[in-house]
Short mmCIF file of N, CA and C in Angstrom, two decimals:
data_model
loop_
_atom_site.label_atom_id
_atom_site.label_comp_id
_atom_site.label_asym_id
_atom_site.label_seq_id
_atom_site.Cartn_x
_atom_site.Cartn_y
_atom_site.Cartn_z
N MET A 18 -73.35 -49.41 22.63
CA MET A 18 -72.90 -50.48 23.01
C MET A 18 -73.34 -51.52 21.35
N ASP A 19 -72.65 -52.09 21.09
CA ASP A 19 -73.03 -53.05 20.52
C ASP A 19 -73.09 -54.38 21.53
N ASN A 20 -74.11 -55.25 21.59
CA ASN A 20 -74.15 -56.59 22.37
C ASN A 20 -72.81 -57.39 22.13
N ARG A 21 -72.51 -57.37 20.84
CA ARG A 21 -71.11 -58.66 20.87
C ARG A 21 -69.98 -57.90 21.60
N GLN A 22 -69.93 -56.86 21.47
CA GLN A 22 -68.65 -55.74 21.95
C GLN A 22 -68.89 -56.19 23.65
N ALA A 23 -70.29 -56.02 24.21
CA ALA A 23 -70.23 -56.34 25.87
C ALA A 23 -69.99 -57.42 25.88
N ILE A 24 -70.63 -58.45 24.95
CA ILE A 24 -70.28 -60.22 25.66
C ILE A 24 -68.86 -60.08 25.62
N GLY A 25 -67.75 -59.97 24.57
CA GLY A 25 -66.73 -60.02 24.55
C GLY A 25 -66.13 -59.22 25.23
N SER A 26 -65.67 -58.41 26.10
CA SER A 26 -65.04 -57.59 27.26
C SER A 26 -65.71 -58.56 28.60
N TRP A 27 -67.09 -59.10 28.71
CA TRP A 27 -67.42 -59.98 29.66
C TRP A 27 -66.53 -61.02 29.72
N LEU A 28 -66.42 -61.92 28.52
CA LEU A 28 -65.31 -62.94 28.53
C LEU A 28 -63.95 -62.98 28.63
N SER A 29 -63.51 -61.72 28.17
CA SER A 29 -61.96 -61.52 28.06
C SER A 29 -61.59 -60.89 29.69
N GLY A 30 -62.63 -60.31 30.06
CA GLY A 30 -62.64 -60.56 31.69
C GLY A 30 -62.63 -58.64 31.87
N PRO A 31 -62.12 -58.30 33.41
CA PRO A 31 -62.64 -56.91 33.41
C PRO A 31 -60.91 -55.96 33.21
N ARG A 32 -59.96 -56.97 33.39
CA ARG A 32 -58.89 -56.12 33.04
C ARG A 32 -58.55 -55.53 31.09
N GLN A 33 -59.18 -56.34 30.35
CA GLN A 33 -59.10 -56.28 29.03
C GLN A 33 -60.12 -55.09 28.91
N ALA A 34 -61.60 -55.12 29.17
CA ALA A 34 -62.54 -54.60 29.23
C ALA A 34 -61.79 -52.55 29.91
N ALA A 35 -61.18 -52.60 30.45
CA ALA A 35 -60.51 -51.58 31.21
C ALA A 35 -59.25 -51.22 30.24
N GLU A 36 -58.46 -51.78 29.73
CA GLU A 36 -57.56 -51.49 28.92
C GLU A 36 -58.28 -51.41 27.02
N ASP A 37 -59.64 -51.71 27.07
CA ASP A 37 -60.00 -51.12 25.64
C ASP A 37 -60.37 -49.70 25.64
N MET A 38 -60.61 -49.43 27.02
CA MET A 38 -61.36 -48.04 27.25
C MET A 38 -60.51 -46.89 27.54
N GLY A 39 -58.99 -47.87 27.37
CA GLY A 39 -57.89 -46.80 27.54
C GLY A 39 -56.95 -46.79 28.53
N ALA A 40 -57.51 -47.78 29.83
CA ALA A 40 -56.43 -47.90 30.40
C ALA A 40 -55.20 -48.17 30.53
N ASP A 41 -54.27 -47.97 31.02
CA ASP A 41 -52.31 -48.25 30.57
C ASP A 41 -52.30 -48.56 31.98
N PHE A 42 -51.90 -50.31 31.98
CA PHE A 42 -51.41 -50.95 32.96
C PHE A 42 -49.83 -50.93 33.09
N GLY A 43 -49.44 -51.40 32.04
CA GLY A 43 -47.75 -50.87 32.05
C GLY A 43 -47.56 -52.39 32.65
N TYR A 44 -46.19 -52.73 32.51
CA TYR A 44 -45.77 -53.93 32.89
C TYR A 44 -45.64 -54.51 34.64
N ARG A 45 -45.49 -55.22 35.04
CA ARG A 45 -45.37 -55.57 36.47
C ARG A 45 -44.12 -55.23 37.24
N GLY A 46 -44.35 -54.33 37.86
CA GLY A 46 -42.88 -53.52 38.86
C GLY A 46 -43.04 -52.08 38.25
N GLN A 47 -43.60 -51.63 37.05
CA GLN A 47 -43.58 -50.55 36.44
C GLN A 47 -43.78 -49.09 37.53
N GLN A 48 -44.67 -49.48 38.07
CA GLN A 48 -45.09 -48.43 39.40
C GLN A 48 -44.08 -48.40 40.63
N LEU A 49 -43.57 -49.56 40.60
CA LEU A 49 -42.46 -49.19 41.50
C LEU A 49 -41.05 -48.87 41.11
N GLY A 50 -40.82 -48.88 39.96
CA GLY A 50 -39.62 -48.24 39.08
C GLY A 50 -38.82 -49.06 38.78
N LEU A 51 -39.50 -50.62 38.73
CA LEU A 51 -38.63 -51.72 38.67
C LEU A 51 -38.47 -52.02 37.24
N PRO A 52 -37.31 -52.20 36.03
CA PRO A 52 -37.19 -52.83 35.16
C PRO A 52 -37.96 -53.99 34.75
N GLU A 53 -38.66 -54.28 33.37
CA GLU A 53 -39.07 -55.09 32.90
C GLU A 53 -39.04 -56.45 33.00
N GLU A 54 -37.96 -56.65 32.70
CA GLU A 54 -37.17 -58.06 32.48
C GLU A 54 -35.52 -58.04 33.11
N GLY A 55 -34.80 -58.80 33.72
CA GLY A 55 -33.35 -59.28 33.89
C GLY A 55 -33.44 -58.73 35.36
N PRO A 56 -32.42 -58.85 35.83
CA PRO A 56 -31.89 -58.67 37.51
C PRO A 56 -32.67 -57.43 37.72
N GLY A 57 -33.39 -57.47 39.20
CA GLY A 57 -33.99 -56.43 39.57
C GLY A 57 -35.36 -56.13 39.22
N ALA A 58 -35.90 -57.06 38.18
CA ALA A 58 -37.33 -57.14 37.64
C ALA A 58 -38.17 -57.88 38.65
N ILE A 59 -39.74 -57.54 38.87
CA ILE A 59 -39.99 -58.50 39.77
C ILE A 59 -40.09 -59.90 39.34
N ALA A 60 -40.32 -60.79 40.86
CA ALA A 60 -39.71 -62.00 40.59
C ALA A 60 -40.85 -63.04 40.02
N PRO A 61 -40.98 -63.72 38.71
CA PRO A 61 -41.99 -64.32 38.44
C PRO A 61 -42.52 -65.33 39.58
N LEU A 62 -44.01 -65.55 39.53
CA LEU A 62 -44.36 -66.44 40.21
C LEU A 62 -44.13 -67.68 40.26
N GLY A 63 -43.62 -68.37 39.11
CA GLY A 63 -43.25 -70.03 39.08
C GLY A 63 -42.07 -70.09 39.80
N ARG A 64 -41.03 -69.04 39.53
CA ARG A 64 -39.88 -69.48 40.33
C ARG A 64 -40.00 -69.10 42.17
N ARG A 65 -41.12 -68.00 42.42
CA ARG A 65 -41.53 -67.79 43.75
C ARG A 65 -41.53 -69.43 44.36
N PHE A 66 -43.04 -69.84 43.66
CA PHE A 66 -43.40 -70.86 44.04
C PHE A 66 -42.57 -72.01 44.44
N GLY A 67 -41.87 -72.16 43.34
CA GLY A 67 -40.63 -73.23 43.52
C GLY A 67 -39.65 -73.13 44.63
N ALA A 68 -39.16 -71.49 44.53
CA ALA A 68 -38.18 -71.71 45.72
C ALA A 68 -38.77 -71.97 47.20
N VAL A 69 -40.15 -71.69 47.24
CA VAL A 69 -41.16 -71.92 48.79
C VAL A 69 -41.41 -73.53 48.85
N VAL A 70 -41.28 -74.53 47.62
CA VAL A 70 -41.39 -75.85 47.68
C VAL A 70 -39.97 -76.06 48.21
N VAL A 71 -38.86 -75.63 47.31
CA VAL A 71 -37.46 -75.94 48.26
C VAL A 71 -37.76 -75.90 49.51
N ASP A 72 -37.76 -74.69 49.88
CA ASP A 72 -37.08 -74.53 51.30
C ASP A 72 -38.65 -75.08 52.34
N TRP A 73 -39.91 -75.39 52.04
CA TRP A 73 -40.99 -76.39 52.79
C TRP A 73 -40.10 -77.58 52.61
N ALA A 74 -39.73 -77.96 51.34
CA ALA A 74 -39.11 -79.69 51.75
C ALA A 74 -37.80 -79.83 52.56
N GLY A 75 -36.99 -78.63 52.35
CA GLY A 75 -36.11 -78.77 53.60
C GLY A 75 -36.27 -78.72 54.96
N CYS A 76 -37.21 -77.90 55.05
CA CYS A 76 -38.10 -77.80 56.61
C CYS A 76 -38.41 -79.20 56.72
N MET A 77 -39.13 -79.77 55.99
CA MET A 77 -39.81 -80.94 56.33
C MET A 77 -38.41 -81.73 56.62
N LEU A 78 -37.59 -82.14 55.92
CA LEU A 78 -36.48 -83.09 55.67
C LEU A 78 -36.11 -82.75 57.27
N ILE A 79 -35.59 -81.42 57.77
CA ILE A 79 -34.83 -81.26 59.09
C ILE A 79 -35.73 -81.53 60.06
N ALA A 80 -37.26 -81.11 60.06
CA ALA A 80 -38.26 -81.65 60.96
C ALA A 80 -38.14 -83.02 61.34
N TYR A 81 -38.19 -83.98 60.15
CA TYR A 81 -38.65 -85.55 60.27
C TYR A 81 -37.04 -86.13 60.95
N GLY A 82 -36.25 -85.39 60.50
CA GLY A 82 -34.96 -85.98 60.88
C GLY A 82 -34.60 -85.71 62.63
N LEU A 83 -34.90 -84.81 62.81
CA LEU A 83 -34.96 -84.25 64.30
C LEU A 83 -35.60 -84.38 65.28
N PHE A 84 -36.81 -84.49 64.97
CA PHE A 84 -37.91 -84.15 65.51
C PHE A 84 -39.28 -84.78 65.96
N ALA A 85 -39.58 -85.34 64.69
CA ALA A 85 -40.74 -86.03 64.23
C ALA A 85 -41.02 -87.14 65.31
N GLN A 86 -39.67 -88.21 65.28
CA GLN A 86 -39.94 -89.55 65.35
C GLN A 86 -41.42 -90.58 65.23
N GLY A 87 -41.36 -89.81 63.70
CA GLY A 87 -42.89 -91.17 63.34
C GLY A 87 -43.76 -90.27 63.02
N ASN A 88 -44.13 -89.20 64.33
CA ASN A 88 -45.24 -88.69 64.28
C ASN A 88 -45.60 -87.63 63.17
N GLN A 89 -46.42 -87.36 62.25
CA GLN A 89 -46.65 -86.74 61.08
C GLN A 89 -47.03 -85.17 61.30
N GLN A 90 -48.06 -85.14 62.79
CA GLN A 90 -48.37 -83.81 62.94
C GLN A 90 -47.12 -83.00 63.32
N VAL A 91 -46.60 -83.74 64.41
CA VAL A 91 -45.40 -82.99 65.06
C VAL A 91 -44.32 -82.71 64.16
N MET A 92 -44.07 -83.30 62.94
CA MET A 92 -43.20 -82.95 61.88
C MET A 92 -43.81 -81.30 61.13
N GLY A 93 -45.39 -82.14 60.84
CA GLY A 93 -45.85 -80.29 60.53
C GLY A 93 -45.40 -79.15 60.90
N ASN A 94 -45.25 -78.81 62.40
CA ASN A 94 -45.53 -77.99 63.33
C ASN A 94 -44.33 -77.98 63.63
N TRP A 95 -43.23 -78.94 63.94
CA TRP A 95 -41.69 -78.10 63.51
C TRP A 95 -41.46 -77.79 62.48
N ALA A 96 -42.04 -78.48 61.26
CA ALA A 96 -41.59 -77.83 60.07
C ALA A 96 -42.14 -76.29 59.78
N LEU A 97 -43.20 -76.01 60.05
CA LEU A 97 -43.45 -74.40 60.06
C LEU A 97 -42.70 -74.10 61.13
N GLY A 98 -42.15 -74.10 62.38
CA GLY A 98 -41.51 -73.33 63.37
C GLY A 98 -39.90 -73.27 62.43
N ILE A 99 -39.28 -74.21 61.87
CA ILE A 99 -38.15 -74.30 61.43
C ILE A 99 -38.25 -73.36 60.13
N PHE A 100 -39.24 -73.55 59.46
CA PHE A 100 -39.23 -72.82 58.40
C PHE A 100 -39.34 -70.97 58.65
N LEU A 101 -40.43 -71.04 59.69
CA LEU A 101 -39.96 -69.40 60.41
C LEU A 101 -38.71 -68.63 60.40
N VAL A 102 -38.30 -69.69 61.30
CA VAL A 102 -36.62 -69.36 61.92
C VAL A 102 -36.15 -69.06 60.28
N LEU A 103 -35.53 -70.30 59.66
CA LEU A 103 -34.81 -70.30 58.06
C LEU A 103 -35.18 -68.41 57.42
N SER A 104 -36.60 -68.26 57.51
CA SER A 104 -37.31 -67.04 56.83
C SER A 104 -36.42 -65.77 57.47
N VAL A 105 -36.91 -66.07 58.85
CA VAL A 105 -36.35 -64.72 59.05
C VAL A 105 -34.69 -64.58 59.54
N LEU A 106 -34.01 -65.52 59.71
CA LEU A 106 -32.48 -65.64 59.56
C LEU A 106 -31.95 -65.17 58.28
N THR A 107 -32.71 -66.43 57.04
CA THR A 107 -31.51 -65.98 56.04
C THR A 107 -32.60 -64.60 55.14
N VAL A 108 -33.72 -64.18 55.41
CA VAL A 108 -33.74 -63.19 54.62
C VAL A 108 -33.09 -61.82 55.47
N GLY A 109 -33.49 -61.82 56.75
CA GLY A 109 -32.92 -61.23 56.96
C GLY A 109 -31.18 -60.91 57.16
N THR A 110 -30.51 -61.72 56.64
CA THR A 110 -29.12 -61.23 56.91
C THR A 110 -28.42 -61.27 55.12
N VAL A 111 -29.09 -62.13 54.43
CA VAL A 111 -28.28 -62.06 52.86
C VAL A 111 -29.75 -61.47 52.31
N GLY A 112 -30.92 -61.80 52.63
CA GLY A 112 -31.58 -61.20 51.44
C GLY A 112 -32.69 -62.59 50.60
N SER A 113 -32.06 -63.59 50.77
CA SER A 113 -32.48 -65.03 50.16
C SER A 113 -32.74 -66.11 51.15
N THR A 114 -33.55 -66.95 50.88
CA THR A 114 -33.79 -68.19 51.40
C THR A 114 -32.49 -69.10 50.70
N PRO A 115 -32.44 -70.39 51.13
CA PRO A 115 -31.83 -71.38 50.08
C PRO A 115 -32.47 -71.26 48.82
N GLY A 116 -33.92 -71.68 48.97
CA GLY A 116 -34.78 -71.80 47.56
C GLY A 116 -34.59 -70.77 47.11
N LYS A 117 -35.05 -69.39 47.39
CA LYS A 117 -34.72 -67.87 46.92
C LYS A 117 -33.43 -68.26 46.22
N ARG A 118 -32.56 -68.13 46.38
CA ARG A 118 -31.07 -68.02 45.87
C ARG A 118 -30.86 -69.07 45.23
N LEU A 119 -31.41 -70.55 44.93
CA LEU A 119 -31.49 -71.57 44.29
C LEU A 119 -32.55 -71.12 42.92
N PHE A 120 -33.17 -70.16 42.97
CA PHE A 120 -33.86 -69.75 41.99
C PHE A 120 -33.70 -68.45 41.64
N GLY A 121 -32.79 -68.02 42.01
CA GLY A 121 -32.29 -66.58 41.75
C GLY A 121 -33.08 -65.75 42.05
N LEU A 122 -33.53 -65.67 43.20
CA LEU A 122 -34.95 -64.63 43.64
C LEU A 122 -33.59 -63.91 45.56
N ARG A 123 -34.17 -62.68 45.04
CA ARG A 123 -33.91 -62.16 46.65
C ARG A 123 -34.85 -61.50 47.05
N VAL A 124 -35.10 -61.09 48.05
CA VAL A 124 -35.95 -59.92 48.85
C VAL A 124 -35.70 -58.86 49.35
N VAL A 125 -35.93 -57.40 48.86
CA VAL A 125 -35.48 -56.38 49.11
C VAL A 125 -36.82 -55.43 49.47
N GLY A 126 -36.53 -54.53 49.92
CA GLY A 126 -37.41 -53.24 50.59
C GLY A 126 -37.80 -52.43 49.10
N GLU A 127 -38.75 -51.63 49.18
CA GLU A 127 -39.67 -50.82 47.94
C GLU A 127 -38.59 -49.94 47.69
N ASP A 128 -37.72 -49.50 48.60
CA ASP A 128 -36.45 -48.19 48.30
C ASP A 128 -35.43 -49.19 47.76
N GLY A 129 -35.47 -50.35 47.54
CA GLY A 129 -34.16 -51.42 46.72
C GLY A 129 -33.13 -51.78 47.91
N GLY A 130 -32.99 -51.12 49.26
CA GLY A 130 -32.17 -51.68 50.47
C GLY A 130 -32.50 -53.33 51.12
N ARG A 131 -32.27 -53.12 52.09
CA ARG A 131 -31.97 -54.35 52.95
C ARG A 131 -33.30 -54.35 53.63
N LEU A 132 -34.48 -55.16 53.89
CA LEU A 132 -35.50 -55.15 54.99
C LEU A 132 -34.50 -55.40 56.16
N GLY A 133 -35.11 -54.13 57.21
CA GLY A 133 -34.76 -54.50 58.86
C GLY A 133 -35.44 -56.06 59.28
N ILE A 134 -35.05 -55.92 60.45
CA ILE A 134 -35.48 -57.41 61.10
C ILE A 134 -37.50 -56.95 61.46
N GLY A 135 -37.91 -56.15 61.92
CA GLY A 135 -39.15 -55.67 62.48
C GLY A 135 -40.04 -56.01 60.65
N ARG A 136 -39.67 -55.73 59.61
CA ARG A 136 -40.27 -56.00 58.41
C ARG A 136 -40.01 -57.44 57.77
N VAL A 137 -38.75 -58.18 58.31
CA VAL A 137 -38.45 -59.38 57.72
C VAL A 137 -39.48 -60.09 59.11
N LEU A 138 -39.46 -59.96 60.32
CA LEU A 138 -40.09 -60.17 61.17
C LEU A 138 -41.98 -60.98 60.69
N LEU A 139 -42.09 -59.48 60.44
CA LEU A 139 -43.68 -59.40 59.99
C LEU A 139 -43.67 -60.04 58.49
N ARG A 140 -42.98 -59.85 57.67
CA ARG A 140 -43.35 -60.55 56.61
C ARG A 140 -43.25 -62.40 56.66
N SER A 141 -42.65 -62.53 57.41
CA SER A 141 -41.83 -64.21 57.89
C SER A 141 -43.30 -65.01 58.46
N LEU A 142 -43.88 -64.22 59.32
CA LEU A 142 -44.85 -64.40 59.76
C LEU A 142 -46.23 -64.27 59.36
N LEU A 143 -46.32 -63.61 58.33
CA LEU A 143 -47.37 -63.58 57.38
C LEU A 143 -47.39 -64.50 56.78
N LEU A 144 -46.50 -64.72 55.89
CA LEU A 144 -45.99 -65.95 54.95
C LEU A 144 -46.09 -67.39 56.01
N CYS A 145 -46.19 -67.47 56.98
CA CYS A 145 -46.43 -68.68 57.57
C CYS A 145 -48.22 -68.85 57.92
N LEU A 146 -48.59 -67.70 57.77
CA LEU A 146 -50.21 -67.85 57.82
C LEU A 146 -50.81 -68.40 56.33
N ALA A 147 -49.76 -68.60 55.32
CA ALA A 147 -50.16 -68.68 53.63
C ALA A 147 -51.29 -67.82 53.18
N ILE A 148 -51.97 -67.44 54.23
CA ILE A 148 -53.27 -66.61 53.12
C ILE A 148 -52.90 -65.26 52.53
N PRO A 149 -52.24 -64.39 53.48
CA PRO A 149 -51.80 -63.54 52.52
C PRO A 149 -50.80 -63.40 51.71
N ALA A 150 -50.13 -64.71 51.68
CA ALA A 150 -49.58 -64.96 50.15
C ALA A 150 -49.71 -65.15 49.19
N LEU A 151 -51.28 -65.70 49.72
CA LEU A 151 -52.03 -66.09 48.43
C LEU A 151 -52.98 -64.52 47.60
N ILE A 152 -52.93 -63.86 48.15
CA ILE A 152 -53.82 -61.97 47.69
C ILE A 152 -52.63 -61.53 47.26
N TRP A 153 -52.72 -61.24 45.72
CA TRP A 153 -51.71 -60.21 45.37
C TRP A 153 -52.05 -59.01 44.66
N ASP A 154 -51.35 -58.10 44.12
CA ASP A 154 -51.70 -57.11 43.90
C ASP A 154 -51.41 -57.29 42.30
N ARG A 155 -51.55 -56.23 41.48
CA ARG A 155 -50.93 -55.96 39.75
C ARG A 155 -49.87 -56.07 39.52
N ASP A 156 -48.92 -55.91 40.67
CA ASP A 156 -47.49 -56.55 40.38
C ASP A 156 -47.34 -57.60 40.68
N GLY A 157 -48.42 -58.83 41.12
CA GLY A 157 -47.33 -59.75 41.52
C GLY A 157 -47.35 -60.10 43.19
N ARG A 158 -47.23 -58.96 43.91
CA ARG A 158 -46.41 -58.80 44.95
C ARG A 158 -48.10 -59.27 46.27
N GLY A 159 -47.54 -60.42 47.02
CA GLY A 159 -48.55 -61.17 47.97
C GLY A 159 -48.83 -59.97 48.92
N LEU A 160 -49.47 -59.97 49.89
CA LEU A 160 -50.09 -59.16 51.03
C LEU A 160 -48.85 -59.07 51.82
N HIS A 161 -48.44 -60.23 52.20
CA HIS A 161 -47.26 -60.21 53.17
C HIS A 161 -46.14 -59.21 53.03
N ASP A 162 -46.08 -59.26 51.56
CA ASP A 162 -44.67 -58.21 50.53
C ASP A 162 -45.47 -56.87 50.69
N ARG A 163 -46.53 -56.61 50.69
CA ARG A 163 -47.28 -55.46 50.25
C ARG A 163 -47.31 -54.99 52.04
N LEU A 164 -47.24 -55.57 52.98
CA LEU A 164 -47.78 -54.94 54.50
C LEU A 164 -46.49 -54.74 55.18
N ALA A 165 -44.90 -55.72 54.68
CA ALA A 165 -44.00 -55.43 54.99
C ALA A 165 -43.00 -54.69 54.29
N LYS A 166 -43.47 -54.29 53.07
CA LYS A 166 -43.12 -53.33 52.21
C LYS A 166 -41.61 -53.59 51.57
N ALA A 167 -42.17 -54.85 50.64
CA ALA A 167 -40.65 -55.89 50.19
C ALA A 167 -41.07 -56.27 49.05
N ILE A 168 -40.17 -56.67 48.49
CA ILE A 168 -40.22 -57.29 46.75
C ILE A 168 -39.32 -57.96 46.79
N GLN A 169 -39.98 -59.20 46.18
CA GLN A 169 -39.09 -60.12 45.50
C GLN A 169 -38.85 -60.16 44.09
N VAL A 170 -37.30 -60.03 43.83
CA VAL A 170 -36.61 -59.54 42.60
C VAL A 170 -35.82 -60.72 42.12
N ARG A 171 -35.50 -60.46 41.09
CA ARG A 171 -34.86 -61.47 40.49
C ARG A 171 -33.19 -61.07 40.31
N ILE A 172 -32.30 -61.84 40.90
CA ILE A 172 -30.93 -61.52 41.08
C ILE A 172 -30.33 -61.35 39.77
#
């Protein structure tokens, strides 16, 4: 192997090196049987992040207005509890939180159907821990979605 080729693969990363050796990764969601673009495709990271920001801001406003009484820590704790309840109720019934709906996203099961209450509760609890949501697979799904056998898709 030429040294320049070895340095190039190191600089371009392990995925590029694997592709250079013939590995075919396909597009995000291909292994799940989802389309590459349009409705039903894996939700992009930017939209998912925007949806969480909108939902969290709404929960903070509710906590501030109803429970905080000027105490920032109390507001944060209540906001987390409200976020959990919001997520369980809205994803469990209509498949989208208000933020997800605003950004054109929906949470579905790996089979394309709705999530049962147990999987919604597991997903929501893991999402509140934050760390599982920051660990992604090659399809861009967070650990909370993988463990709940859920997919965030475009509407």
